[in-house]
Coordinates of C-alpha atoms in Angstrom, one line a residue:
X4 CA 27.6 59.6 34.7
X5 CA 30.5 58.4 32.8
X6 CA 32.1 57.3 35.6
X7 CA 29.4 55.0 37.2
X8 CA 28.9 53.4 33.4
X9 CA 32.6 52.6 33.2
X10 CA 33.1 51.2 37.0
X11 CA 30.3 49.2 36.1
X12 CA 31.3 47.7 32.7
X13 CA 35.2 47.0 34.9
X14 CA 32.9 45.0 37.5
X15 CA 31.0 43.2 34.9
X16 CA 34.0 41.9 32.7
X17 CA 35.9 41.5 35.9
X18 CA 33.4 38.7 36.7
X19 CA 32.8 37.2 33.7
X20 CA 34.2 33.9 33.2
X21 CA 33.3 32.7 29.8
X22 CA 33.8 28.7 31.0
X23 CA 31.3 29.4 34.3
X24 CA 29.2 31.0 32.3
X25 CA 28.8 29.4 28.7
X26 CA 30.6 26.2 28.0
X27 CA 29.9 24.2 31.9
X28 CA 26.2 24.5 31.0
X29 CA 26.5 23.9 27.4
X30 CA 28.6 20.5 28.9
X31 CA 26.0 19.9 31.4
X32 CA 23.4 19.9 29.0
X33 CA 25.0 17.4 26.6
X34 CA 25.2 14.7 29.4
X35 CA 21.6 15.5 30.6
X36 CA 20.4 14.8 26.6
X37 CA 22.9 12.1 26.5
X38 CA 21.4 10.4 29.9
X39 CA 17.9 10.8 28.6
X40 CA 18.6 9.5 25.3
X41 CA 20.0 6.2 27.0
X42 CA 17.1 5.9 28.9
X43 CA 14.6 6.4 26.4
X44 CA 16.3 4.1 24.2
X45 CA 16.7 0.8 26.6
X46 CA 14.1 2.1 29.3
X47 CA 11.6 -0.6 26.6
X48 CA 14.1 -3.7 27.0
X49 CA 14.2 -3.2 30.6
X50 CA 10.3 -3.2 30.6
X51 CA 9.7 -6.4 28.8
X52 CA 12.7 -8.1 31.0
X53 CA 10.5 -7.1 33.9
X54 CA 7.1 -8.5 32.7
X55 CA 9.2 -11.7 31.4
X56 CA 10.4 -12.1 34.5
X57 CA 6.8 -11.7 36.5
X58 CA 5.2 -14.3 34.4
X59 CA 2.6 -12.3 34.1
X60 CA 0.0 -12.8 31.0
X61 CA 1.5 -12.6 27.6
X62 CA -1.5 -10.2 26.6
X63 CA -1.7 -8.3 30.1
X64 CA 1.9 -7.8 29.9
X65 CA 2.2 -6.2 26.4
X66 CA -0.5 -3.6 27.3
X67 CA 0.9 -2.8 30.7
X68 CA 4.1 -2.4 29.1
X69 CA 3.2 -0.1 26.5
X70 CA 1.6 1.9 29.3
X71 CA 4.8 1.8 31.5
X72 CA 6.8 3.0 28.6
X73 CA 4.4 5.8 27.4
X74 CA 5.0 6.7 31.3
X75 CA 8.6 6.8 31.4
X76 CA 8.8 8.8 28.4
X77 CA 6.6 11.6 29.2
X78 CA 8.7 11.9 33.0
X79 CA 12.2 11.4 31.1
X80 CA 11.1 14.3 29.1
X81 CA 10.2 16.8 31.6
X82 CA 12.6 16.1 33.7
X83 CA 15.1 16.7 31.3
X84 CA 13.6 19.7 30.0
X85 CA 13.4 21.3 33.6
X86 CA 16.7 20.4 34.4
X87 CA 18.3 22.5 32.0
X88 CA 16.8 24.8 32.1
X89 CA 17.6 24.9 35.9
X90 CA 21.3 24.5 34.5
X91 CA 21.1 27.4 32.5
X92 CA 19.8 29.6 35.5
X93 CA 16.0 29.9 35.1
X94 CA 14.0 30.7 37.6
X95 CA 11.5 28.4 37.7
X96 CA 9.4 29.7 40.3
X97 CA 7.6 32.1 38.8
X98 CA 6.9 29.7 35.9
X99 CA 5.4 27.2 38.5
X100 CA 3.6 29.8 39.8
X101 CA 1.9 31.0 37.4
X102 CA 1.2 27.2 35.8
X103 CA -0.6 27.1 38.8
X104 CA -3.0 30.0 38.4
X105 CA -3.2 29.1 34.3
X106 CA -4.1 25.5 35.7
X107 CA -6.4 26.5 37.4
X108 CA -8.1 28.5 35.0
X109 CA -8.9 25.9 32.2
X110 CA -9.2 23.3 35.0
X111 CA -12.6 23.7 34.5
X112 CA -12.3 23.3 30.7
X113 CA -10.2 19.7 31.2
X114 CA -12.8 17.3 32.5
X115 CA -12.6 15.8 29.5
X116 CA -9.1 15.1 30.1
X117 CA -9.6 13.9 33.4
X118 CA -12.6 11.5 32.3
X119 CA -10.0 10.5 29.8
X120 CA -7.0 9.3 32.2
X121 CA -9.5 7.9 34.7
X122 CA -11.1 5.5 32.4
X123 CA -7.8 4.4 31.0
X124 CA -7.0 3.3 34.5
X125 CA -10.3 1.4 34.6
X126 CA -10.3 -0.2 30.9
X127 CA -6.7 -1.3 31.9
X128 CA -6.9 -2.7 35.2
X129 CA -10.1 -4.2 35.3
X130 CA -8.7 -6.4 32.0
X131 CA -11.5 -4.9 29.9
X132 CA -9.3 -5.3 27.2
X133 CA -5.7 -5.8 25.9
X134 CA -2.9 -5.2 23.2
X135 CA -4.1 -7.8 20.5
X136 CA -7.9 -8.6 21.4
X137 CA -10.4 -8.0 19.0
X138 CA -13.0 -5.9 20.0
X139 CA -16.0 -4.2 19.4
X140 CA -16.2 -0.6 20.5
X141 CA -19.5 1.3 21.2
X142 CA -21.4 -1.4 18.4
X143 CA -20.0 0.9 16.0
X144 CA -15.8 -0.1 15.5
X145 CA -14.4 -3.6 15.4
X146 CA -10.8 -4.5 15.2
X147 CA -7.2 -5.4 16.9
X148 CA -6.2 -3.3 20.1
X149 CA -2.9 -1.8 19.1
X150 CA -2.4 0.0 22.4
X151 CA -4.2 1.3 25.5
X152 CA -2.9 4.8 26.6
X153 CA -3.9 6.7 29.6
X154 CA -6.0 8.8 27.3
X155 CA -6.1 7.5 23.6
X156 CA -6.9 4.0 23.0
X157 CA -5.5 2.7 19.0
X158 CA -7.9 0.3 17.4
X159 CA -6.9 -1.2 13.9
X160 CA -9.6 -2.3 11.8
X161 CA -9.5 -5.4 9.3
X162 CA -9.0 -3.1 6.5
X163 CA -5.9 -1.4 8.4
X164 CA -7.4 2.0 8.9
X165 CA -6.5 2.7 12.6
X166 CA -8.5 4.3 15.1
X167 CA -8.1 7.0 18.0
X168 CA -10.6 6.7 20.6
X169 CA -10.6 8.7 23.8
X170 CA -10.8 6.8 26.4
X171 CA -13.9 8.9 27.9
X172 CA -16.0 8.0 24.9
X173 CA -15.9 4.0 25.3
X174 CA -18.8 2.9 27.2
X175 CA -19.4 -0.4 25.6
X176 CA -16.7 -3.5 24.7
X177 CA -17.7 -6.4 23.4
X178 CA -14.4 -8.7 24.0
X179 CA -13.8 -11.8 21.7
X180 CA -10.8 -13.0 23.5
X181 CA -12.0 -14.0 26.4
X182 CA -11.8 -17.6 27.6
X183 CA -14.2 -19.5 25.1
X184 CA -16.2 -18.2 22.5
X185 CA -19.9 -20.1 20.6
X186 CA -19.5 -19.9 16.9
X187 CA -23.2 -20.2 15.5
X188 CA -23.5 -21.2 11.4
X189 CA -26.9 -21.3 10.2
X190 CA -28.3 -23.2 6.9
X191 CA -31.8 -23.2 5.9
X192 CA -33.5 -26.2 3.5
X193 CA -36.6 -26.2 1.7
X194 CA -39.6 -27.8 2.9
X195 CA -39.3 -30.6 0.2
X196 CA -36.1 -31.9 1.2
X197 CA -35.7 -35.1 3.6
X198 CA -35.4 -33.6 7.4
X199 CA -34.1 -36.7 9.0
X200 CA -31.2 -37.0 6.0
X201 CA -30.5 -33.0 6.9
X202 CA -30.2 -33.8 10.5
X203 CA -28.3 -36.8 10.2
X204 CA -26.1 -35.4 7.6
X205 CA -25.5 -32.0 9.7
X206 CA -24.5 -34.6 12.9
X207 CA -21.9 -36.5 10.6
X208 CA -20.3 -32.6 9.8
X209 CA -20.2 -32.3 13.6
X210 CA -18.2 -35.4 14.1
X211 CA -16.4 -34.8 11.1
X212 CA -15.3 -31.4 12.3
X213 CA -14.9 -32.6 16.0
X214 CA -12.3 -35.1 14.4
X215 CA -10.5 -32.9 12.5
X216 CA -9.8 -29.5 15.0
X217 CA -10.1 -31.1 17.9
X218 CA -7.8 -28.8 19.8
X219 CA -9.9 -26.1 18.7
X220 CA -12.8 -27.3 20.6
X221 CA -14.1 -27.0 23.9
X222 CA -17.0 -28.5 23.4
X223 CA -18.5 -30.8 20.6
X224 CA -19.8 -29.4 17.1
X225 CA -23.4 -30.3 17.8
X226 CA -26.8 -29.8 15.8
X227 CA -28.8 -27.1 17.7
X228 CA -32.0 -28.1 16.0
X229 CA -34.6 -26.3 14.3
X230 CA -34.6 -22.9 15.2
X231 CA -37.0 -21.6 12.8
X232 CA -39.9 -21.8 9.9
X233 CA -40.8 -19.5 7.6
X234 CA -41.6 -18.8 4.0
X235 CA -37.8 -19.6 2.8
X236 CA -37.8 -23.2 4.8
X237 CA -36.4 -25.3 7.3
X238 CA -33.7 -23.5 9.6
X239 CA -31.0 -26.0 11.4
X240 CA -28.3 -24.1 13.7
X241 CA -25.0 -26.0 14.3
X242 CA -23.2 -24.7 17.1
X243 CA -20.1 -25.4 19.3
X244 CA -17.6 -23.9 21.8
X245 CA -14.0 -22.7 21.1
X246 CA -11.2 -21.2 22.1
X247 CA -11.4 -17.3 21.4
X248 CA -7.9 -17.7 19.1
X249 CA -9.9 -20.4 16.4
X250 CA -13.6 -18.5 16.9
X251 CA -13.4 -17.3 13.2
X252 CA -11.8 -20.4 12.2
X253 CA -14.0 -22.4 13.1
X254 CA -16.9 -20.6 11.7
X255 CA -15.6 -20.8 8.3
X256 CA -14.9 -24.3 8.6
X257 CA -18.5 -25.2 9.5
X258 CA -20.0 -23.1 6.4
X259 CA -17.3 -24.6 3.9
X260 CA -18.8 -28.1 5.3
X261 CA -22.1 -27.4 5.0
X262 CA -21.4 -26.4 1.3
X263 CA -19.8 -29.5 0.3
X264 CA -21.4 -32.0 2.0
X265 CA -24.9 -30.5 1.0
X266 CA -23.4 -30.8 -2.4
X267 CA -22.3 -34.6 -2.5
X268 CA -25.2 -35.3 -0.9
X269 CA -27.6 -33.7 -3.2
X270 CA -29.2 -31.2 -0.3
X271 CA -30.3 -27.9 -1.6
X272 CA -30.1 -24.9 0.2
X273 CA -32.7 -22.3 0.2
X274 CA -32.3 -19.2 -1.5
X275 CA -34.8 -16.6 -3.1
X276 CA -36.1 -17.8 -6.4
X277 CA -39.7 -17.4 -8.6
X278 CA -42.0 -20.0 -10.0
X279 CA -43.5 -19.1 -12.7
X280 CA -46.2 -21.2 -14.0
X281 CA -47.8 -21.7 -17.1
X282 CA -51.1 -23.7 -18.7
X283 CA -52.7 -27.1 -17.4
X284 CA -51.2 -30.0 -17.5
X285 CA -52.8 -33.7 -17.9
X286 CA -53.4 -34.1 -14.5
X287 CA -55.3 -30.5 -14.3
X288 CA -52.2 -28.6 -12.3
X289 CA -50.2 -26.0 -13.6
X290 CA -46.9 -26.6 -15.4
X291 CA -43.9 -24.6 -14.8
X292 CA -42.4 -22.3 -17.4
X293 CA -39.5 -24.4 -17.9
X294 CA -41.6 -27.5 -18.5
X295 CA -44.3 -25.8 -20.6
X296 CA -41.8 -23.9 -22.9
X297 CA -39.7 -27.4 -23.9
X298 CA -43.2 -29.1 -25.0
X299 CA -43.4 -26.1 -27.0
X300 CA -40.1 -26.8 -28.7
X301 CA -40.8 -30.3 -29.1
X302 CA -44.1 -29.4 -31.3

């Protein structure tokens, strides 16, 4: 028994070779972290110089590239991570093997996943959307698209809380970057107030505005009309066409119009207010509080 132990340890040490055995693979596995590392960290400039050099669109092409990179990354990583392990002498076989079986054992349980990938391929080819529109996801979440990924979708909101959203779980996007956009600004007057001067007066803030964004515009600021009557007054709707970029812009502009120029020209705007009203006056109607309580103070 002896015997066999110690003509096996002589064969073992005889073929041991510490530089086969330890330090080529440690060396091969430094340049294979070393080759990924330099590919991970300019694989991005080489992306953009692509896109730059395809003239594609400036939107298109940052979310395509984000896409390509997020690709790269995940291949760069198992590619290195099989290779060593390769280099080190693992069998990988039976690992692939039984991936397989294990794969197709919660295949069943990764629809979701599926549903996932397959409607990132959809929201990004079909230019549902792209890195740096604002959009409104489901009715529920609006915000900036920070990136598109295969599965995840990042949406940051105005108040900077960011967003993961499975791809799977968008169904509706309302887009408002996309080629023109109708900002609508609404003012209601009372009944008393001169309709012709509001009309007029919202036309000059149409031409006013017209005059003064012009390359905003795609179409001329221009006085709906009346849209509606009810118990608070007179509705007037301005509306006019934009380019996506100025939409909210423009919106603010109109209202900060309206405001001033209702002001200087001594236009009120409705809002919710109570009458109260008091004794008889000379000619038999009933006097407001403010007007009965200052003949009061005068007796």
């Amino acid at each position: 028994m002896s015997g066999h132990l110690l003509n096996f340890i002589q064969q073992h040490f005889e073929s041991y070779d510490p530089l086969t055995t330890y330090i080529v693979p440690v060396l091969k596995t430094a340049v294979i972290v070393v080759i990924s590392y330099i590919i991970l960290r300019y694989s991005g400039n080489w992306i953009d110089r692509l896109f730059k050099l395809r003239h594609i669109d400036e939107k298109r092409a940052a979310t395509l590239s984000k896409l390509l990179k997020s690709v790269v990354r995940y291949v760069v990583y198992f590619v290195a991570a099989v290779t060593i392990l390769l280099n080190f002498g693992v069998d990988l076989m039976p690992i692939f093997a039984g991936a397989g079986i294990v794969g197709l054992a919660i295949g069943f349980g990764a629809q979701n996943l599926v549903k996932d990938v397959i409607t990132g391929f959809f929201l990004i080819f079909e230019n549902q959307l792209h890195v740096g529109d604002y959009v409104e996801v489901n009715g529920k979440i609006s915000g900036t698209v920070e990136e598109i990924g295969l599965r995840v979708t990042k949406i940051r909101e105005w108040n900077e809380r960011l967003h993961y959203l499975s791809n799977g779980e968008i169904s509706q996007i309302t887009n408002y970057n996309r080629d023109r956009m109708r900002p609508l600004v609404s003012v209601v007057v009372p009944y008393e107030e001169n309709q012709k001067v509001v009309e007029q007066t919202l036309d000059n803030i149409c031409h006013d505005l017209f005059e003064k964004y012009e390359p905003y515009f795609l179409e001329k600021p221009s006085v709906y009309g009346i849209t509606n009557l009810d118990r608070e007054g007179v509705h007037y709707t301005m509306m006019a066409v934009t380019v996506p970029e100025q939409y909210w812009f423009v919106e603010r502009a109109m209202r900060k119009a309206i405001i001033y120029t209702f002001k200087s020209q001594n236009i009120q705007i409705s809002y919710p207010r109570r009458v109260l009203f008091g004794s008889q006056g000379d000619n038999g109607l009933p006097l407001p509080i403010e007007k009965l309580y200052a003949e009061r103070q005068e007796s």
